[in-house]
Short mmCIF file of C-alpha atoms in Angstrom, two decimals:
data_model
loop_
_atom_site.label_atom_id
_atom_site.label_comp_id
_atom_site.label_asym_id
_atom_site.label_seq_id
_atom_site.Cartn_x
_atom_site.Cartn_y
_atom_site.Cartn_z
CA MET M 1 2.34 15.76 -5.49
CA PRO M 2 4.35 14.05 -8.30
CA VAL M 3 7.65 12.93 -7.83
CA VAL M 4 9.04 13.42 -11.66
CA ILE M 5 11.68 11.71 -13.65
CA GLU M 6 12.96 13.59 -16.35
CA LEU M 7 13.51 11.38 -19.62
CA GLY M 8 17.06 13.62 -20.73
CA PRO M 9 18.80 12.47 -24.31
CA ALA M 10 19.00 8.88 -24.50
CA ALA M 11 16.75 7.90 -21.25
CA SER M 12 16.32 4.24 -22.13
CA ARG M 13 20.15 3.39 -22.68
CA PHE M 14 19.85 4.23 -18.11
CA VAL M 15 16.74 2.16 -17.09
CA ALA M 16 17.21 -1.57 -16.49
CA PRO M 17 15.34 -4.16 -14.53
CA ARG M 18 17.00 -5.74 -11.96
CA VAL M 19 16.06 -8.00 -8.65
CA SER M 20 17.29 -7.60 -5.22
CA PRO M 21 16.79 -9.74 -2.26
CA LEU M 22 17.73 -7.06 0.18
CA ALA M 23 14.90 -4.97 -1.41
CA GLU M 24 12.37 -7.99 -0.96
CA LEU M 25 13.79 -8.23 2.35
CA CYS M 26 13.11 -4.88 3.63
CA ALA M 27 9.88 -4.95 1.87
CA CYS M 28 8.99 -7.81 3.74
CA LEU M 29 10.12 -6.18 7.22
CA HIS M 30 7.98 -3.05 6.29
CA ALA M 31 5.28 -5.37 5.78
CA LEU M 32 6.14 -6.90 9.32
CA GLN M 33 5.89 -3.42 11.19
CA THR M 34 2.41 -2.71 9.42
CA PRO M 35 0.70 -5.95 8.37
CA GLY M 36 -2.96 -4.24 7.82
CA HIS M 37 -1.36 -2.48 4.81
CA HIS M 38 0.12 -5.84 3.17
CA PRO M 39 -2.55 -8.46 3.18
CA ALA M 40 -0.59 -10.33 0.53
CA SER M 41 2.44 -10.75 3.02
CA ARG M 42 0.12 -11.65 5.93
CA ARG M 43 1.25 -15.45 5.88
CA TRP M 44 4.87 -14.61 5.86
CA ALA M 45 4.52 -11.89 8.81
CA ASP M 46 2.40 -13.95 10.55
CA ALA M 47 4.12 -17.05 10.75
CA VAL M 48 7.73 -15.00 11.63
CA ARG M 49 5.72 -13.32 14.69
CA GLN M 50 4.86 -17.05 15.58
CA ASP M 51 8.33 -18.56 15.06
CA ALA M 52 10.67 -15.70 15.49
CA GLU M 53 13.11 -15.39 18.70
CA PRO M 54 11.77 -12.09 20.75
CA THR M 55 15.12 -10.43 21.32
CA LEU M 56 15.00 -10.51 17.24
CA LEU M 57 11.71 -9.19 16.74
CA ASP M 58 12.48 -6.41 19.15
CA ARG M 59 15.61 -5.39 17.34
CA ALA M 60 13.29 -5.17 13.92
CA ALA M 61 10.70 -3.36 15.80
CA ALA M 62 13.92 -0.35 16.97
CA LEU M 63 15.06 -0.17 13.01
CA SER M 64 12.13 -0.20 11.53
CA PRO M 65 11.73 3.55 10.63
CA LEU M 66 14.35 2.94 8.57
CA TRP M 67 12.48 0.75 6.50
CA GLY M 68 9.44 2.87 6.72
CA ALA M 69 7.35 4.61 4.33
CA PHE M 70 10.28 7.08 3.85
CA ARG M 71 12.96 4.09 3.38
CA ALA M 72 16.35 4.31 3.58
CA ARG M 73 18.12 4.78 -0.04
CA TYR M 74 21.23 1.63 1.01
CA LEU M 75 18.35 -0.71 1.34
CA LEU M 76 17.64 -1.00 -2.18
CA PRO M 77 20.56 -1.35 -4.85
CA LEU M 78 23.78 0.82 -4.55
CA SER M 79 24.93 0.25 -7.67
CA ALA M 80 23.74 -0.98 -11.16
CA ASN M 81 26.71 -3.39 -11.75
CA GLY M 82 24.16 -6.74 -12.03
CA GLU M 83 22.31 -8.79 -9.52
CA ARG M 84 23.94 -9.45 -5.96
CA GLU M 85 23.10 -11.74 -3.65
CA LEU M 86 21.89 -10.54 -0.12
CA ALA M 87 25.01 -10.62 1.79
CA GLU M 88 26.72 -8.94 -1.19
CA GLU M 89 24.44 -5.91 -1.38
CA ILE M 90 24.75 -6.18 2.93
CA GLY M 91 27.96 -5.53 2.27
CA GLU M 92 27.79 -2.49 -0.24
CA ILE M 93 25.79 -0.91 2.95
CA THR M 94 29.21 -1.45 5.09
CA ALA M 95 31.22 -0.23 2.15
CA LEU M 96 29.47 3.01 2.17
CA PRO M 97 31.65 6.71 3.26
CA ARG M 98 30.16 7.34 6.39
CA GLU M 99 29.13 10.76 5.63
CA GLU M 100 26.68 8.79 2.94
CA PHE M 101 25.47 6.39 5.39
CA THR M 102 24.78 9.05 8.12
CA GLY M 103 23.38 11.12 5.09
CA MET M 104 20.30 8.40 3.80
CA THR M 105 19.82 7.72 7.43
CA ALA M 106 19.24 11.18 8.23
CA GLN M 107 16.40 11.38 5.69
CA ALA M 108 14.44 8.25 6.33
CA LEU M 109 14.57 9.17 9.60
CA LEU M 110 13.12 12.34 8.87
CA GLY M 111 10.59 10.83 6.20
CA LYS M 112 11.54 13.38 3.01
CA ASN M 113 14.29 14.60 0.60
CA THR M 114 14.85 18.00 1.66
CA PRO M 115 17.13 19.64 3.68
CA PRO M 116 19.90 17.84 2.46
CA PRO M 117 21.23 15.66 4.79
CA GLU M 118 24.42 17.71 5.44
CA GLU M 119 22.22 20.81 6.20
CA ALA M 120 19.47 18.50 8.39
CA LEU M 121 22.06 17.55 10.12
CA ARG M 122 23.93 21.08 10.71
CA ASP M 123 22.29 21.76 13.68
CA PRO M 124 21.91 18.44 16.03
CA GLY M 125 19.74 19.76 18.39
CA ARG M 126 16.73 21.08 15.72
CA PHE M 127 17.19 17.32 14.38
CA LEU M 128 16.51 15.39 16.83
CA ALA M 129 13.58 18.07 18.14
CA ARG M 130 12.10 17.02 14.45
CA LEU M 131 12.43 13.33 15.22
CA ARG M 132 10.87 13.55 18.30
CA GLN M 133 8.09 15.14 16.61
CA HIS M 134 7.87 12.17 15.10
CA ALA M 135 8.07 9.41 17.41
CA GLU M 136 10.40 8.55 20.04
CA ASP M 137 11.96 5.76 18.31
CA ARG M 138 13.12 7.71 15.77
CA PHE M 139 14.85 9.85 17.96
CA THR M 140 16.21 7.14 19.57
CA LEU M 141 17.63 6.31 16.30
CA GLY M 142 18.78 9.82 15.64
CA ALA M 143 20.30 10.13 18.85
CA ARG M 144 22.22 6.90 18.00
CA LEU M 145 23.17 8.43 14.08
CA LEU M 146 24.58 11.81 15.65
CA SER M 147 26.74 9.90 18.78
CA ASP M 148 27.81 6.41 17.04
CA PRO M 149 27.37 6.09 13.23
CA GLU M 150 29.27 2.80 12.86
CA GLY M 151 27.75 1.50 15.95
CA LEU M 152 24.15 2.32 14.56
CA ARG M 153 25.58 0.85 10.98
CA GLU M 154 26.84 -2.10 12.59
CA THR M 155 23.85 -2.93 14.32
CA LEU M 156 21.87 -2.29 11.46
CA THR M 157 24.08 -4.96 9.24
CA GLU M 158 24.06 -7.65 11.83
CA PHE M 159 20.18 -7.74 12.05
CA LEU M 160 19.39 -7.74 8.12
CA HIS M 161 22.19 -10.44 8.07
CA LEU M 162 20.04 -12.37 10.93
CA ALA M 163 16.81 -11.83 9.86
CA GLY M 164 17.89 -12.66 6.05
CA GLU M 165 18.98 -16.41 7.42
CA GLN M 166 16.41 -16.45 10.00
CA TRP M 167 13.18 -15.16 8.23
CA PHE M 168 13.62 -14.53 4.82
CA GLY M 169 15.91 -17.15 3.30
CA ALA M 170 12.89 -19.94 2.56
CA GLU M 171 10.78 -16.52 1.29
CA TRP M 172 13.41 -15.76 -1.12
CA GLU M 173 13.56 -19.39 -2.49
CA ARG M 174 9.93 -18.86 -3.39
CA LEU M 175 10.36 -15.54 -4.90
CA ALA M 176 13.50 -15.49 -6.89
CA GLY M 177 11.88 -17.12 -9.71
CA PRO M 178 8.70 -15.52 -10.19
CA LEU M 179 10.64 -12.02 -9.55
CA GLY M 180 13.35 -13.06 -12.06
CA SER M 181 10.49 -13.87 -14.73
CA GLU M 182 9.37 -10.75 -13.94
CA VAL M 183 12.28 -8.82 -14.95
CA ARG M 184 12.88 -10.86 -18.15
CA GLY M 185 9.73 -9.65 -19.30
CA ARG M 186 10.11 -6.37 -18.39
CA PHE M 187 13.47 -6.43 -20.30
CA GLN M 188 11.18 -7.24 -23.51
CA GLU M 189 9.28 -4.19 -22.87
CA HIS M 190 12.38 -1.98 -22.28
CA ARG M 191 13.32 -3.14 -25.79
CA GLN M 192 10.42 -2.85 -27.27
CA ASP M 193 9.08 0.83 -25.07
CA GLY M 194 12.51 2.17 -23.89
CA ALA M 195 12.18 4.86 -20.72
CA ALA M 196 7.82 4.79 -21.74
CA VAL M 197 8.43 1.08 -19.94
CA LEU M 198 7.98 3.55 -16.84
CA ALA M 199 4.56 4.28 -17.25
CA GLY M 200 3.30 0.94 -17.03
CA PHE M 201 3.55 1.15 -13.14
CA PRO M 202 1.03 2.19 -10.47
CA THR M 203 0.61 5.81 -10.54
CA ALA M 204 3.05 6.50 -13.28
CA ARG M 205 1.92 8.95 -15.96
CA VAL M 206 3.95 9.76 -19.06
CA LEU M 207 4.43 13.02 -20.39
CA THR M 208 6.07 14.82 -23.84
CA ASP M 209 6.57 18.16 -22.81
CA PRO M 210 9.33 18.14 -21.73
CA PRO M 211 9.65 14.07 -21.68
CA ARG M 212 9.08 13.12 -17.91
CA VAL M 213 6.98 10.30 -16.20
CA GLU M 214 5.54 11.53 -13.25
CA PHE M 215 4.33 9.44 -10.07
CA GLU M 216 1.56 9.98 -7.67
CA LYS M 217 3.02 10.47 -4.37
CA LEU M 218 2.81 12.02 -0.87
CA TYR M 219 5.66 14.17 -1.45
CA GLN M 220 7.11 15.71 -4.28
CA ALA M 221 10.36 15.97 -5.79
CA ARG M 222 12.45 15.69 -9.30
CA VAL M 223 15.15 13.92 -10.26
CA PRO M 224 16.75 13.69 -13.83
CA LEU M 225 17.46 10.58 -15.82
CA SER M 226 20.60 12.00 -17.34
CA GLY M 227 23.85 9.82 -17.08
CA THR M 228 22.18 8.28 -13.80
CA PRO M 229 20.67 4.57 -13.62
CA CYS M 230 17.27 3.67 -12.91
CA LEU M 231 17.07 -0.02 -11.63
CA LEU M 232 13.16 -1.26 -11.60
CA VAL M 233 13.21 -3.85 -9.17
CA PRO M 234 9.90 -5.63 -8.83
CA SER M 235 8.44 -7.22 -5.33
CA LEU M 236 5.60 -8.91 -4.17
CA HIS M 237 5.63 -7.91 -0.55
CA VAL M 238 5.87 -4.11 -1.54
CA ASN M 239 2.43 -4.07 -2.87
CA PRO M 240 0.33 -2.31 -2.40
CA HIS M 241 3.15 0.64 -2.67
CA VAL M 242 5.51 2.10 -5.41
CA ALA M 243 8.83 3.22 -3.70
CA ILE M 244 10.82 5.24 -5.70
CA LYS M 245 14.57 6.27 -3.84
CA HIS M 246 17.09 8.86 -5.43
CA TYR M 247 20.43 10.27 -3.83
CA PRO M 248 23.15 12.27 -5.50
CA GLY M 249 25.79 9.79 -7.19
CA PHE M 250 23.33 6.93 -6.71
CA PRO M 251 21.28 4.48 -9.27
CA ILE M 252 17.35 6.18 -8.63
CA VAL M 253 15.13 3.21 -7.89
CA VAL M 254 11.17 2.05 -8.91
CA GLN M 255 10.54 -0.79 -6.70
CA TYR M 256 7.03 -1.69 -8.10
CA PRO M 257 4.39 -4.43 -7.16
CA VAL M 258 3.84 -7.71 -8.83
CA ARG M 259 1.16 -9.81 -7.57
CA GLY M 260 1.23 -13.10 -7.13
CA GLY M 261 3.84 -13.24 -9.55
CA ASP M 262 1.77 -13.01 -12.90
CA GLY M 263 3.02 -9.57 -12.89
CA ALA M 264 -0.25 -8.05 -12.35
CA GLY M 265 0.22 -4.86 -10.26
CA PRO M 266 -2.81 -3.30 -8.17
CA PRO M 267 -4.50 -0.86 -9.73
CA SER M 268 -3.74 3.45 -9.63
CA LEU M 269 -5.76 5.69 -7.50
CA ASP M 270 -7.18 7.04 -11.12
CA VAL M 271 -8.53 3.66 -11.98
CA VAL M 272 -10.03 2.97 -8.62
CA ARG M 273 -11.96 6.61 -8.51
CA GLU M 274 -13.25 5.85 -12.19
CA ARG M 275 -14.60 2.32 -10.79
CA LEU M 276 -16.46 4.44 -7.58
CA LYS M 277 -17.27 6.61 -10.48
CA VAL M 278 -18.96 4.23 -12.70
CA LEU M 279 -21.04 2.87 -9.83
CA HIS M 280 -22.38 6.04 -8.41
CA GLU M 281 -25.25 5.52 -11.20
CA PRO M 282 -27.86 3.14 -9.67
CA LEU M 283 -28.55 1.36 -13.10
CA ARG M 284 -25.01 0.08 -13.18
CA VAL M 285 -24.91 -1.59 -10.26
CA ASP M 286 -28.32 -3.16 -11.20
CA LEU M 287 -26.39 -4.62 -13.91
CA CYS M 288 -23.93 -5.79 -11.86
CA ARG M 289 -25.89 -7.78 -9.85
CA THR M 290 -27.48 -9.30 -12.79
CA LEU M 291 -24.16 -10.02 -14.57
CA LEU M 292 -23.43 -11.80 -11.68
CA ARG M 293 -25.42 -14.48 -12.46
CA GLU M 294 -25.42 -15.18 -15.82
CA ALA M 295 -23.86 -13.29 -18.44
CA MET M 296 -25.48 -11.88 -21.31
CA THR M 297 -25.65 -9.85 -24.43
CA THR M 298 -26.30 -6.15 -25.20
CA THR M 299 -29.78 -6.68 -26.62
CA GLU M 300 -30.87 -9.07 -24.10
CA LEU M 301 -29.82 -6.75 -21.26
CA ALA M 302 -31.66 -3.51 -22.97
CA THR M 303 -34.72 -5.79 -23.51
CA GLN M 304 -34.57 -6.73 -19.52
CA TYR M 305 -33.97 -3.37 -19.00
CA ARG M 306 -36.95 -1.50 -21.57
CA MET M 307 -33.74 0.47 -23.31
CA THR M 308 -32.88 0.74 -26.89
CA PRO M 309 -29.44 -1.94 -27.65
CA PRO M 310 -27.14 2.03 -27.64
CA GLN M 311 -28.35 3.41 -24.70
CA MET M 312 -27.51 -0.23 -23.09
CA SER M 313 -24.34 -0.28 -25.15
CA ARG M 314 -23.01 3.18 -23.42
CA HIS M 315 -23.52 1.40 -19.83
CA LEU M 316 -21.48 -1.85 -20.43
CA ARG M 317 -18.99 0.47 -22.48
CA ARG M 318 -18.20 2.24 -18.99
CA LEU M 319 -18.35 -1.00 -17.34
CA ARG M 320 -15.94 -2.49 -19.56
CA GLU M 321 -13.84 0.23 -19.74
CA SER M 322 -13.65 0.38 -15.72
CA GLY M 323 -12.69 -3.28 -15.54
CA LEU M 324 -15.90 -4.16 -13.68
CA VAL M 325 -17.16 -6.36 -16.54
CA VAL M 326 -15.49 -8.81 -18.93
CA THR M 327 -16.50 -9.90 -22.46
CA HIS M 328 -16.30 -13.27 -24.21
CA ARG M 329 -18.15 -14.46 -27.54
CA ARG M 330 -19.87 -17.32 -28.18
CA GLY M 331 -19.77 -17.17 -31.73
CA ALA M 332 -21.06 -14.16 -33.41
CA ARG M 333 -22.62 -12.57 -30.00
CA VAL M 334 -20.61 -11.04 -27.26
CA HIS M 335 -21.65 -11.96 -24.03
CA TYR M 336 -20.96 -9.57 -21.19
CA GLN M 337 -19.97 -10.78 -17.25
CA LEU M 338 -19.35 -9.36 -13.60
CA ASP M 339 -15.36 -9.49 -13.06
CA GLN M 340 -15.92 -10.49 -9.56
CA GLU M 341 -12.54 -10.46 -8.51
CA ALA M 342 -12.33 -6.47 -9.70
CA VAL M 343 -15.65 -5.99 -7.49
CA ARG M 344 -14.37 -8.18 -4.16
CA ASN M 345 -11.38 -6.14 -4.55
CA LEU M 346 -12.83 -2.41 -5.06
CA GLY M 347 -12.29 -2.13 -1.40
CA ALA M 348 -8.77 -3.11 -0.65
CA ASP M 349 -7.85 -1.43 -3.95
CA LEU M 350 -8.95 1.45 -2.92
CA LEU M 351 -7.37 1.46 0.81
CA ALA M 352 -4.15 0.24 -1.01
CA ALA M 353 -4.17 3.35 -3.92
CA LEU M 354 -4.61 5.99 -0.82
CA HIS M 355 -1.72 4.42 0.81
CA ARG M 356 0.71 4.56 -1.76
#
């Protein structure tokens, strides 16, 4: 099921990369609750669990549905007016009109964009019954939202300030530089490619009739990029997910993964599927074993496997195009070698792609 961003006239004018400490903090909090899905965040999560006050961990667990798989919209940038400090972004949650805070919270608890929040909240009993079917912690937050929305907002913002101070300060100092570099690089890509820069993210593809970008997600939505800002927010802790959030009257936000600060996100499900398909052929598995031990040319491999060079070349091309082998030149000869990291990560990458 796709999430579709419709590219209207002059769409590139509305796309802007942006660093967000609040979005990264909430990606960290999501990883804290689901550490098995986020191996890149395990170091941070383990350190927090070891050193944190138990009462603060309990508060994190109680609020965790708000930064679950369907994150509350206010936990990503609410405005397109330049970068903010963490305290300023939390302040924007405090300043939200009650109706918007309630609607965004209801969306997160239900885990879907439809029905619209005002419709979902029209029948409180049905709303709570749906939440109880999900999980008891969602029901508890939903009951609090209906009875005391301002109290829930105060509980949330107070917790975010505490988590930012006690758990996230040193981590943000480590991440701010690499994420800032990613944003500067993304600005350059945007100047060259316009709104098509969105196609560079995992699970995304650009289609031309009508112009749009589709993201492969577990829910369906359609949002026009026409007069609405679209903020591209890089993250090291959101990996392996791509978070796409939209709410009427607020910017579209795409929070996308970067790996180790080098800007290389995890492969898409299509890439992982292609790698598995390539390895379905037993001969290519044998070639991987050979190329693990030493780099070889097409002719050398053809001789070893008693094939013609063109026959061998076809197999090597499939391995190379899927990213399982790399090439390097020695004089006039091209040598092939197994990309051990790509093979080592294949299982993790498959799991990551399925989680998106």
